[in-house]
Short mmCIF file of C-alpha atoms and ligand atoms in Angstrom, two decimals:
data_model
loop_
_atom_site.label_atom_id
_atom_site.label_comp_id
_atom_site.label_asym_id
_atom_site.label_seq_id
_atom_site.Cartn_x
_atom_site.Cartn_y
_atom_site.Cartn_z
CA MET A 1 -72.71 -49.75 59.70
CA SER A 2 -72.49 -46.01 59.20
CA GLU A 3 -73.99 -45.52 55.74
CA THR A 4 -77.68 -44.70 55.49
CA LEU A 5 -79.53 -47.71 54.16
CA LYS A 6 -82.32 -47.23 51.66
CA ILE A 7 -85.38 -49.36 52.38
CA ALA A 8 -88.19 -49.64 49.85
CA VAL A 9 -91.52 -50.37 51.51
CA LEU A 10 -94.06 -52.28 49.44
CA ARG A 11 -97.12 -52.80 51.61
CA GLY A 12 -99.09 -54.59 48.91
CA ASP A 13 -102.57 -56.01 49.39
CA GLY A 14 -104.87 -57.54 51.98
CA VAL A 15 -103.32 -57.61 55.43
CA GLY A 16 -99.97 -56.47 53.97
CA PRO A 17 -100.35 -52.76 54.83
CA GLU A 18 -101.41 -53.36 58.45
CA VAL A 19 -98.68 -55.87 59.32
CA VAL A 20 -96.02 -53.71 57.62
CA GLU A 21 -97.22 -50.75 59.68
CA GLN A 22 -96.52 -52.64 62.91
CA ALA A 23 -93.14 -53.88 61.71
CA LEU A 24 -92.09 -50.33 60.83
CA SER A 25 -93.11 -49.01 64.22
CA VAL A 26 -91.06 -51.75 65.90
CA LEU A 27 -88.12 -50.85 63.65
CA GLU A 28 -88.50 -47.23 64.67
CA LYS A 29 -88.12 -48.30 68.32
CA VAL A 30 -84.78 -50.02 67.77
CA LYS A 31 -83.61 -47.23 65.47
CA LYS A 32 -82.88 -44.89 68.37
CA LYS A 33 -81.26 -47.44 70.63
CA TYR A 34 -78.85 -48.66 67.98
CA ALA A 35 -78.46 -45.37 66.09
CA LEU A 36 -79.64 -47.09 62.91
CA LYS A 37 -79.57 -44.98 59.79
CA TYR A 38 -82.15 -45.71 57.14
CA THR A 39 -84.65 -44.02 54.88
CA LEU A 40 -88.03 -45.48 53.94
CA ARG A 41 -89.62 -44.97 50.54
CA GLU A 42 -92.98 -46.43 49.63
CA GLY A 43 -93.89 -48.05 46.32
CA ILE A 44 -97.09 -49.50 44.90
CA PHE A 45 -97.10 -53.23 44.22
CA GLY A 46 -99.43 -56.14 43.52
CA GLY A 47 -103.17 -55.71 43.22
CA ALA A 48 -102.94 -52.17 44.59
CA ALA A 49 -100.62 -51.34 41.68
CA ILE A 50 -102.93 -53.06 39.17
CA ASP A 51 -105.70 -50.76 40.37
CA ALA A 52 -103.54 -47.63 40.35
CA ALA A 53 -101.26 -48.21 37.36
CA GLY A 54 -102.68 -51.18 35.40
CA GLU A 55 -99.83 -53.57 36.28
CA PRO A 56 -98.60 -55.35 39.43
CA PHE A 57 -94.97 -54.18 39.27
CA PRO A 58 -94.88 -50.76 37.59
CA GLN A 59 -91.64 -49.21 36.38
CA GLU A 60 -91.49 -46.66 39.21
CA THR A 61 -91.61 -49.49 41.77
CA ARG A 62 -88.99 -51.39 39.79
CA ASP A 63 -86.72 -48.32 39.87
CA LEU A 64 -87.32 -47.86 43.58
CA ALA A 65 -86.54 -51.51 44.36
CA GLN A 66 -83.36 -51.43 42.29
CA ALA A 67 -82.17 -48.25 43.96
CA SER A 68 -82.69 -49.66 47.48
CA ASP A 69 -80.51 -51.74 49.79
CA ALA A 70 -83.51 -53.78 50.86
CA VAL A 71 -87.18 -54.15 50.08
CA PHE A 72 -89.63 -54.64 52.92
CA PHE A 73 -92.77 -56.24 51.62
CA GLY A 74 -96.19 -57.13 53.05
CA ALA A 75 -98.34 -59.44 50.92
CA ILE A 76 -100.02 -59.50 47.54
CA GLY A 77 -103.06 -60.84 45.80
CA GLY A 78 -106.73 -61.33 46.51
CA PRO A 79 -109.95 -62.51 44.87
CA LYS A 80 -110.46 -59.10 43.31
CA TRP A 81 -107.63 -59.78 40.83
CA ASP A 82 -108.22 -63.52 40.29
CA GLY A 83 -109.86 -62.88 36.94
CA VAL A 84 -107.01 -60.90 35.36
CA LYS A 85 -104.79 -62.62 32.81
CA ALA A 86 -101.72 -64.50 34.05
CA GLU A 87 -99.09 -61.84 33.24
CA LEU A 88 -101.10 -59.25 35.10
CA ARG A 89 -101.83 -61.28 38.20
CA PRO A 90 -100.35 -59.81 41.39
CA GLU A 91 -98.24 -63.00 41.82
CA SER A 92 -96.50 -62.33 38.51
CA GLY A 93 -95.41 -58.99 40.00
CA LEU A 94 -93.73 -60.86 42.85
CA LEU A 95 -91.96 -63.25 40.47
CA SER A 96 -90.82 -60.30 38.41
CA LEU A 97 -89.54 -58.49 41.51
CA ARG A 98 -87.54 -61.58 42.48
CA LYS A 99 -86.11 -61.81 38.98
CA THR A 100 -85.34 -58.09 38.72
CA LEU A 101 -83.36 -58.11 41.95
CA GLY A 102 -81.77 -61.49 41.22
CA LEU A 103 -83.04 -62.89 44.54
CA TYR A 104 -82.01 -66.50 44.18
CA ALA A 105 -81.80 -67.50 47.85
CA ASN A 106 -84.97 -67.66 49.88
CA LEU A 107 -84.44 -68.25 53.60
CA ARG A 108 -87.48 -69.52 55.46
CA PRO A 109 -86.92 -70.35 59.12
CA ALA A 110 -89.53 -72.57 60.75
CA LYS A 111 -89.12 -72.47 64.46
CA CYS A 112 -91.43 -73.91 67.07
CA TRP A 113 -92.15 -71.28 69.73
CA SER A 114 -92.52 -73.13 73.03
CA GLN A 115 -95.23 -70.63 74.07
CA LEU A 116 -97.43 -71.76 71.19
CA MET A 117 -97.19 -75.47 71.77
CA ALA A 118 -100.66 -75.64 73.32
CA GLN A 119 -102.46 -74.63 70.15
CA ALA A 120 -100.09 -76.17 67.61
CA PRO A 121 -101.82 -78.73 65.39
CA LEU A 122 -99.03 -81.30 65.85
CA LYS A 123 -98.20 -83.03 69.11
CA GLU A 124 -95.74 -81.41 71.49
CA ARG A 125 -93.44 -84.44 71.48
CA VAL A 126 -93.13 -84.08 67.69
CA ILE A 127 -92.48 -80.35 67.42
CA ALA A 128 -90.66 -79.49 70.67
CA GLY A 129 -87.31 -77.88 69.91
CA VAL A 130 -87.86 -77.69 66.16
CA ASP A 131 -85.70 -75.01 64.55
CA ILE A 132 -85.38 -75.54 60.82
CA LEU A 133 -84.10 -73.24 58.11
CA ILE A 134 -85.40 -73.96 54.63
CA VAL A 135 -83.19 -72.53 51.91
CA ARG A 136 -85.27 -72.43 48.75
CA GLU A 137 -83.83 -71.71 45.31
CA LEU A 138 -85.98 -68.86 44.06
CA LEU A 139 -85.17 -68.08 40.43
CA GLY A 140 -85.17 -71.42 38.64
CA GLY A 141 -87.23 -74.54 38.13
CA ALA A 142 -90.80 -74.65 36.88
CA TYR A 143 -91.45 -71.07 37.97
CA PHE A 144 -89.17 -69.61 35.33
CA GLY A 145 -88.78 -72.47 32.82
CA LYS A 146 -90.37 -72.56 29.39
CA LYS A 147 -94.13 -72.91 29.58
CA GLY A 148 -96.96 -72.93 27.14
CA LEU A 149 -100.53 -73.67 26.25
CA SER A 150 -101.55 -75.27 22.96
CA SER A 151 -103.59 -73.15 20.56
CA ASP A 152 -106.73 -75.17 21.28
CA GLY A 153 -106.19 -74.67 25.01
CA GLN A 154 -106.32 -78.43 25.61
CA ALA A 155 -102.67 -79.07 26.55
CA ALA A 156 -100.08 -77.19 28.57
CA TYR A 157 -96.55 -77.63 29.81
CA ASP A 158 -94.07 -76.15 32.30
CA THR A 159 -90.43 -77.13 32.25
CA ILE A 160 -87.98 -77.48 35.11
CA GLU A 161 -84.50 -76.34 34.20
CA TYR A 162 -81.41 -75.92 36.34
CA SER A 163 -77.84 -75.18 35.41
CA GLU A 164 -74.77 -76.18 37.38
CA PRO A 165 -73.97 -72.59 38.56
CA GLU A 166 -77.58 -72.07 39.66
CA VAL A 167 -77.43 -75.15 41.85
CA ARG A 168 -73.95 -74.43 43.12
CA ARG A 169 -74.65 -70.88 44.35
CA ILE A 170 -77.73 -71.86 46.36
CA VAL A 171 -76.09 -74.95 47.84
CA LYS A 172 -73.09 -72.82 48.79
CA ILE A 173 -75.30 -70.39 50.72
CA ALA A 174 -77.02 -73.30 52.45
CA LEU A 175 -73.66 -74.82 53.40
CA GLU A 176 -72.47 -71.48 54.80
CA LEU A 177 -75.64 -71.15 56.83
CA ALA A 178 -75.38 -74.74 58.04
CA ALA A 179 -71.78 -74.09 59.08
CA GLY A 180 -73.07 -71.26 61.30
CA ARG A 181 -75.69 -73.54 62.89
CA LYS A 182 -75.50 -77.27 63.57
CA ASN A 183 -73.34 -78.32 60.62
CA LYS A 184 -76.16 -80.38 59.22
CA LEU A 185 -77.55 -79.91 55.72
CA THR A 186 -80.26 -81.94 54.01
CA SER A 187 -80.49 -81.50 50.26
CA VAL A 188 -83.95 -82.38 48.99
CA ASP A 189 -84.59 -83.57 45.45
CA LYS A 190 -86.40 -86.18 43.37
CA ALA A 191 -83.28 -87.76 41.90
CA ASN A 192 -85.01 -91.11 41.37
CA VAL A 193 -87.15 -89.48 38.68
CA LEU A 194 -85.93 -86.04 37.61
CA GLU A 195 -82.83 -85.27 35.58
CA THR A 196 -82.57 -81.81 37.17
CA SER A 197 -82.53 -83.51 40.57
CA ARG A 198 -79.70 -85.81 39.54
CA LEU A 199 -77.69 -82.74 38.53
CA TRP A 200 -78.68 -81.05 41.80
CA ARG A 201 -77.50 -84.00 43.87
CA LYS A 202 -74.18 -84.25 42.05
CA VAL A 203 -73.44 -80.53 42.39
CA ALA A 204 -74.52 -80.46 46.04
CA ALA A 205 -72.17 -83.34 46.88
CA ASP A 206 -69.35 -81.64 45.03
CA GLU A 207 -69.85 -78.22 46.64
CA ALA A 208 -70.05 -79.83 50.09
CA LYS A 209 -66.42 -80.94 49.74
CA ALA A 210 -65.47 -77.32 50.48
CA PHE A 211 -67.30 -77.61 53.83
CA PRO A 212 -65.91 -80.76 55.45
CA GLN A 213 -67.40 -79.78 58.83
CA VAL A 214 -70.96 -79.90 57.42
CA SER A 215 -72.59 -83.29 57.10
CA LEU A 216 -74.65 -83.40 53.93
CA SER A 217 -77.44 -85.86 53.38
CA HIS A 218 -79.83 -86.25 50.46
CA LEU A 219 -83.54 -86.92 50.76
CA TYR A 220 -86.28 -87.41 48.19
CA VAL A 221 -88.91 -84.71 48.43
CA ASP A 222 -91.79 -87.10 49.12
CA ASN A 223 -89.87 -88.67 51.98
CA CYS A 224 -88.94 -85.21 53.26
CA ALA A 225 -92.60 -84.20 53.35
CA MET A 226 -93.35 -87.24 55.47
CA GLN A 227 -90.32 -86.75 57.76
CA LEU A 228 -91.32 -83.12 58.36
CA CYS A 229 -94.46 -84.36 60.12
CA LEU A 230 -93.01 -87.52 61.62
CA ASN A 231 -89.73 -86.27 63.04
CA PRO A 232 -89.06 -82.62 62.17
CA ALA A 233 -86.45 -82.23 64.91
CA GLN A 234 -84.02 -84.28 62.79
CA PHE A 235 -83.62 -81.32 60.40
CA ASP A 236 -81.46 -78.25 60.70
CA VAL A 237 -80.89 -76.65 57.28
CA ILE A 238 -82.78 -77.93 54.23
CA VAL A 239 -81.83 -76.82 50.73
CA THR A 240 -84.05 -77.47 47.76
CA GLU A 241 -85.25 -76.26 44.37
CA ASN A 242 -87.92 -73.63 43.84
CA MET A 243 -91.21 -75.56 43.76
CA PHE A 244 -90.20 -78.20 46.32
CA GLY A 245 -89.18 -75.32 48.59
CA ASP A 246 -92.48 -73.55 48.04
CA ILE A 247 -94.41 -76.62 49.11
CA LEU A 248 -92.16 -77.78 51.95
CA SER A 249 -91.96 -74.31 53.49
CA ASP A 250 -95.75 -74.09 53.74
CA GLN A 251 -95.76 -77.51 55.32
CA ALA A 252 -92.97 -76.58 57.74
CA SER A 253 -94.86 -73.45 58.75
CA VAL A 254 -97.32 -75.67 60.62
CA LEU A 255 -94.49 -76.72 62.93
CA GLY A 256 -94.25 -73.17 64.21
CA GLY A 257 -97.88 -73.10 65.26
CA SER A 258 -99.06 -70.60 62.67
CA MET A 259 -98.02 -69.12 59.35
CA GLY A 260 -98.54 -65.79 61.07
CA MET A 261 -95.27 -66.34 62.94
CA LEU A 262 -92.91 -66.98 60.05
CA PRO A 263 -90.59 -64.40 58.51
CA SER A 264 -88.48 -64.76 55.38
CA ALA A 265 -85.60 -63.22 53.51
CA SER A 266 -84.79 -63.45 49.81
CA LEU A 267 -81.25 -62.58 48.88
CA SER A 268 -79.00 -61.96 45.94
CA ASP A 269 -75.34 -61.11 46.31
CA LYS A 270 -76.31 -57.43 46.76
CA ALA A 271 -80.08 -57.03 47.12
CA ALA A 272 -82.54 -58.32 49.69
CA LEU A 273 -86.26 -58.66 50.18
CA TYR A 274 -87.91 -59.30 53.53
CA GLU A 275 -91.48 -60.46 53.88
CA PRO A 276 -93.76 -62.48 56.13
CA ILE A 277 -94.45 -65.92 54.66
CA HIS A 278 -98.20 -65.63 55.03
CA GLY A 279 -100.25 -64.27 52.17
CA SER A 280 -102.64 -61.37 51.92
CA ALA A 281 -105.48 -63.11 53.87
CA PRO A 282 -108.20 -61.00 52.19
CA ASP A 283 -110.88 -62.50 54.47
CA ILE A 284 -109.47 -60.67 57.49
CA ALA A 285 -107.87 -57.67 55.76
CA GLY A 286 -108.46 -54.27 57.35
CA GLN A 287 -110.07 -55.79 60.45
CA ASN A 288 -107.12 -55.50 62.86
CA LYS A 289 -107.06 -59.31 63.11
CA ALA A 290 -103.85 -60.30 61.31
CA ASN A 291 -100.82 -61.47 63.24
CA PRO A 292 -98.05 -58.88 62.72
CA LEU A 293 -95.34 -61.07 64.28
CA ALA A 294 -94.16 -62.61 61.00
CA ALA A 295 -93.66 -59.10 59.58
CA ILE A 296 -91.97 -57.97 62.80
CA LEU A 297 -89.68 -61.00 62.72
CA SER A 298 -88.95 -60.21 59.05
CA ALA A 299 -87.76 -56.79 60.20
CA ALA A 300 -85.46 -58.62 62.63
CA MET A 301 -84.08 -60.65 59.71
CA MET A 302 -83.47 -57.39 57.84
CA LEU A 303 -81.54 -56.01 60.79
CA ARG A 304 -79.45 -59.16 60.96
CA LEU A 305 -78.73 -59.62 57.26
CA THR A 306 -78.84 -56.14 55.69
CA PHE A 307 -77.96 -53.90 58.64
CA LYS A 308 -75.57 -56.55 60.02
CA ASN A 309 -76.86 -55.62 63.46
CA GLU A 310 -77.24 -58.88 65.34
CA SER A 311 -78.05 -57.17 68.67
CA ALA A 312 -80.96 -55.20 67.26
CA ALA A 313 -82.31 -58.34 65.56
CA ALA A 314 -81.98 -60.38 68.74
CA ASP A 315 -83.73 -57.63 70.74
CA ILE A 316 -86.78 -57.84 68.50
CA GLU A 317 -86.87 -61.63 68.70
CA ARG A 318 -86.57 -61.46 72.48
CA ALA A 319 -89.39 -58.90 72.64
CA VAL A 320 -91.62 -61.19 70.56
CA GLY A 321 -90.85 -64.04 72.96
CA ALA A 322 -91.66 -61.82 75.95
CA VAL A 323 -95.00 -60.76 74.49
CA LEU A 324 -95.90 -64.40 73.89
CA ASP A 325 -94.76 -65.23 77.44
CA ALA A 326 -97.15 -62.53 78.65
CA GLY A 327 -99.99 -64.43 76.98
CA LEU A 328 -100.90 -62.01 74.20
CA ARG A 329 -102.26 -63.74 71.12
CA THR A 330 -103.79 -62.75 67.81
CA ALA A 331 -106.65 -64.98 66.67
CA ASP A 332 -104.45 -67.36 64.63
CA ILE A 333 -102.40 -68.33 67.69
CA TRP A 334 -104.98 -67.94 70.40
CA SER A 335 -105.65 -70.70 72.92
CA GLU A 336 -107.66 -70.99 76.14
CA GLY A 337 -106.39 -68.76 78.93
CA CYS A 338 -104.58 -66.32 76.62
CA LYS A 339 -105.48 -62.73 75.88
CA LEU A 340 -106.87 -62.14 72.41
CA VAL A 341 -105.43 -58.99 70.84
CA GLY A 342 -105.55 -57.29 67.45
CA THR A 343 -102.80 -56.45 64.97
CA LYS A 344 -102.16 -53.00 66.44
CA GLU A 345 -102.16 -54.14 70.05
CA MET A 346 -99.73 -56.94 69.28
CA GLY A 347 -97.39 -54.57 67.43
CA ALA A 348 -97.61 -52.00 70.23
CA ALA A 349 -96.88 -54.66 72.85
CA VAL A 350 -93.67 -55.66 71.03
CA ALA A 351 -92.65 -52.00 70.69
CA ASP A 352 -93.36 -51.32 74.39
CA THR A 353 -91.42 -54.39 75.45
CA LEU A 354 -88.44 -53.15 73.41
CA SER A 355 -88.50 -49.87 75.34
CA SER A 356 -88.20 -51.83 78.57
CA PHE A 357 -84.96 -53.58 77.54
C1 IPM B 1 -94.46 -67.96 48.21
C2 IPM B 1 -95.73 -67.82 47.41
C3 IPM B 1 -95.37 -67.42 45.99
C4 IPM B 1 -94.54 -68.55 45.40
C5 IPM B 1 -96.55 -67.08 45.08
C6 IPM B 1 -97.41 -65.98 45.67
C7 IPM B 1 -96.10 -66.71 43.70
O1 IPM B 1 -96.46 -68.98 47.46
O2 IPM B 1 -93.73 -66.95 48.33
O3 IPM B 1 -94.20 -69.04 48.71
O4 IPM B 1 -95.10 -69.55 44.94
O5 IPM B 1 -93.31 -68.43 45.42
MG1 MG B 2 -95.64 -70.43 48.77
#
């Protein structure tokens, strides 16, 4: 791609700034090799923006995000802002960013790295070979439905709403992704109870007719949660609504050994946001302890999906594998016999490995 891509960098709170720093230095390494053209512009976001501008997603950051080809984001939130009212919480800034950019498709790969098997909480025979992609609908459901609190504060409600086009567009993306993998898609719902799920199931089955090579199956969300622990290797691509996807993707992150390993992409038809799945981890923020690999792997996803540069993306993923092969581990993935390193050392090791390719 010859045009110069505009990347907005929102480091956010907690460990966000330090993991983003490492991802950007890794990106810089591949920039030369692949003659990538991009500009980076920083914006304030989350708690840091509440402190500086009184709101989590100020207008200048909104303008920056809308004028960019992709947003690269760290993490938001922390106990410091827990007391602020709901609309001003850092998380509401993230929801508003998703809405502003129309990011309806959230891709969350959960892959088991063979190097991390030793310290994974689940047994090797259960997680070996696991490589799942969760496709979470990101702009509907309870997150954005009507909600309210009664005047006496004693009752509250949140509503789940989905329309046919909202279901169709996310299922279509999942089918396309499944067609590029193992042709296996599991649509997760709660159709035995929820009306929205019955609509979801009907639309999913209908859309799948356009992809005869993909085998579509339907699973209730409670059963899916159980199957993810019992036999995760049965899954390839999973597509589901917003809140089910939120919950199942945290659960699936355990299959990879640590949340610190998992990248994500959120896409609209023209915009994109890349971020590590882990949160701001305020307890270890600023201590050079966070695992930067999820952020680094998010940069690889950005290269693949926004830059359309598969080779550069694959290089980064290979470098991460090589660093793990060499036994380097941040605290979250450390096990006996491995070398404990900090955020900076891990990032530098990936960058150095890239230079050796
Ligand atoms: C996630 C997070 C967010 C969500 C929060 C921070 C609003 O848990 O990205 O999974 O629930 O979507
Ligand atoms: Mg979540």
